[in-house]
Short mmCIF file of C-alpha atoms in Angstrom, two decimals:
data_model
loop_
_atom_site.label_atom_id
_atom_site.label_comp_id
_atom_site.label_asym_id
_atom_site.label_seq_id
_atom_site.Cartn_x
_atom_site.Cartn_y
_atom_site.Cartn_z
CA UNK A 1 273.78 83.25 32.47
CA UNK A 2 270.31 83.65 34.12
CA UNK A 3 268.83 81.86 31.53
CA UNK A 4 271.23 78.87 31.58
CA UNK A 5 270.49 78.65 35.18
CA UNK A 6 266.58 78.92 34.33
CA UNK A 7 266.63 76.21 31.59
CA UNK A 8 268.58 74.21 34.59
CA UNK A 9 265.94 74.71 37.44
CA UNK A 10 263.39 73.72 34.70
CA UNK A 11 265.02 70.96 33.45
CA UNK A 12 265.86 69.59 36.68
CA UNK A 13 262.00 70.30 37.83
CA UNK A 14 260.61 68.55 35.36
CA UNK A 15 262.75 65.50 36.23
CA UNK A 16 261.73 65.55 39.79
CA UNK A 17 258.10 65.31 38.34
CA UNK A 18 258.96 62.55 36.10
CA UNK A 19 260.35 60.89 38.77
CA UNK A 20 257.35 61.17 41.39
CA UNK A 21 254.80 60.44 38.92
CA UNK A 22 256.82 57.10 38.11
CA UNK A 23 256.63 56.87 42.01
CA UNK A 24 253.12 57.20 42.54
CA UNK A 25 252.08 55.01 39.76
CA UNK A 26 254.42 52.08 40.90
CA UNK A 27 252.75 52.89 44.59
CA UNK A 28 249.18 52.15 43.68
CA UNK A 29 250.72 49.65 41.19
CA UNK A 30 248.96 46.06 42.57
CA UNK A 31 250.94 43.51 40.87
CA UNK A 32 252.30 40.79 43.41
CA UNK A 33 249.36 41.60 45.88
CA UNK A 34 247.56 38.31 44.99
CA UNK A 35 250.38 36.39 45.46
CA UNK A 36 251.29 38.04 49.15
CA UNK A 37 247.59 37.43 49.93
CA UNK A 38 247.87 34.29 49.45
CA UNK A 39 251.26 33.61 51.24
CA UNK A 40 249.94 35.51 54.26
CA UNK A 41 246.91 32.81 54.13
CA UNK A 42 248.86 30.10 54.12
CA UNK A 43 251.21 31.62 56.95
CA UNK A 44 247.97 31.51 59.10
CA UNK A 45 246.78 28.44 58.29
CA UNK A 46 250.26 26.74 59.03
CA UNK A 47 250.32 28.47 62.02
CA UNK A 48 246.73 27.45 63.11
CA UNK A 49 248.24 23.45 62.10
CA UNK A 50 251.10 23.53 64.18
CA UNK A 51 249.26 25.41 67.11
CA UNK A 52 246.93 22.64 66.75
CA UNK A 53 249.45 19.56 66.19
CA UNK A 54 251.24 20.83 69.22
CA UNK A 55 248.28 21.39 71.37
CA UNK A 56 247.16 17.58 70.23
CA UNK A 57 251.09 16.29 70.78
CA UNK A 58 250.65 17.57 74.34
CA UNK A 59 247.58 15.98 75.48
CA UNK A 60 248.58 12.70 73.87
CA UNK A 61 245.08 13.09 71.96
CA UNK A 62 246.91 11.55 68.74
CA UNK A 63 248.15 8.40 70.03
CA UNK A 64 244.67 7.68 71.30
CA UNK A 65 243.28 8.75 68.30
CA UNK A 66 245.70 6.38 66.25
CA UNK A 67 245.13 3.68 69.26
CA UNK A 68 241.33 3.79 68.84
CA UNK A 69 241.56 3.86 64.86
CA UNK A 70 244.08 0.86 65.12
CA UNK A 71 241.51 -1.12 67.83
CA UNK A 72 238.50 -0.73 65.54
CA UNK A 73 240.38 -1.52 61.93
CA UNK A 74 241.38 -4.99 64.04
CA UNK A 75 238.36 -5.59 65.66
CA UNK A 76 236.44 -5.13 61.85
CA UNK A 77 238.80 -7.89 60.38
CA UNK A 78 239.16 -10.46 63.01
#
């Protein structure tokens, strides 16, 4: 009986090791981390775009940059 239980506690030890070591390799494991990089980049820069868009949207800085482009494409060709 006591060395049922022993080959028990041993087996079930040495699957708690496999299991960490599988763990700990999948933890340092760095596959995908490119990929999140570069979401997280473009998450910033989108942010930094629409901060800006609505900034320019505000101050009505487009239309007079779009009135000003428009006055001196007309003015070139008349």
């Amino acid at each position: 009986m006591v060395m049922v239980s022993q080959c028990a506690y041993a087996h079930m030890l040495s699957s708690s090791l496999v299991c960490r070591s599988r763990w700990v390799s999948r933890s340092h494991d760095e596959r995908g981390q490119a990929v999140t990089e570069y979401v997280l980049l473009l998450l910033g820069v989108a942010a930094v775009a629409l901060t800006v868009t609505a900034w320019a949207a505000k101050t009505g800085k487009i239309g007079d940059l779009f009135d000003r482009v428009f006055n001196e494409i007309t003015s070139r060709v008349a």
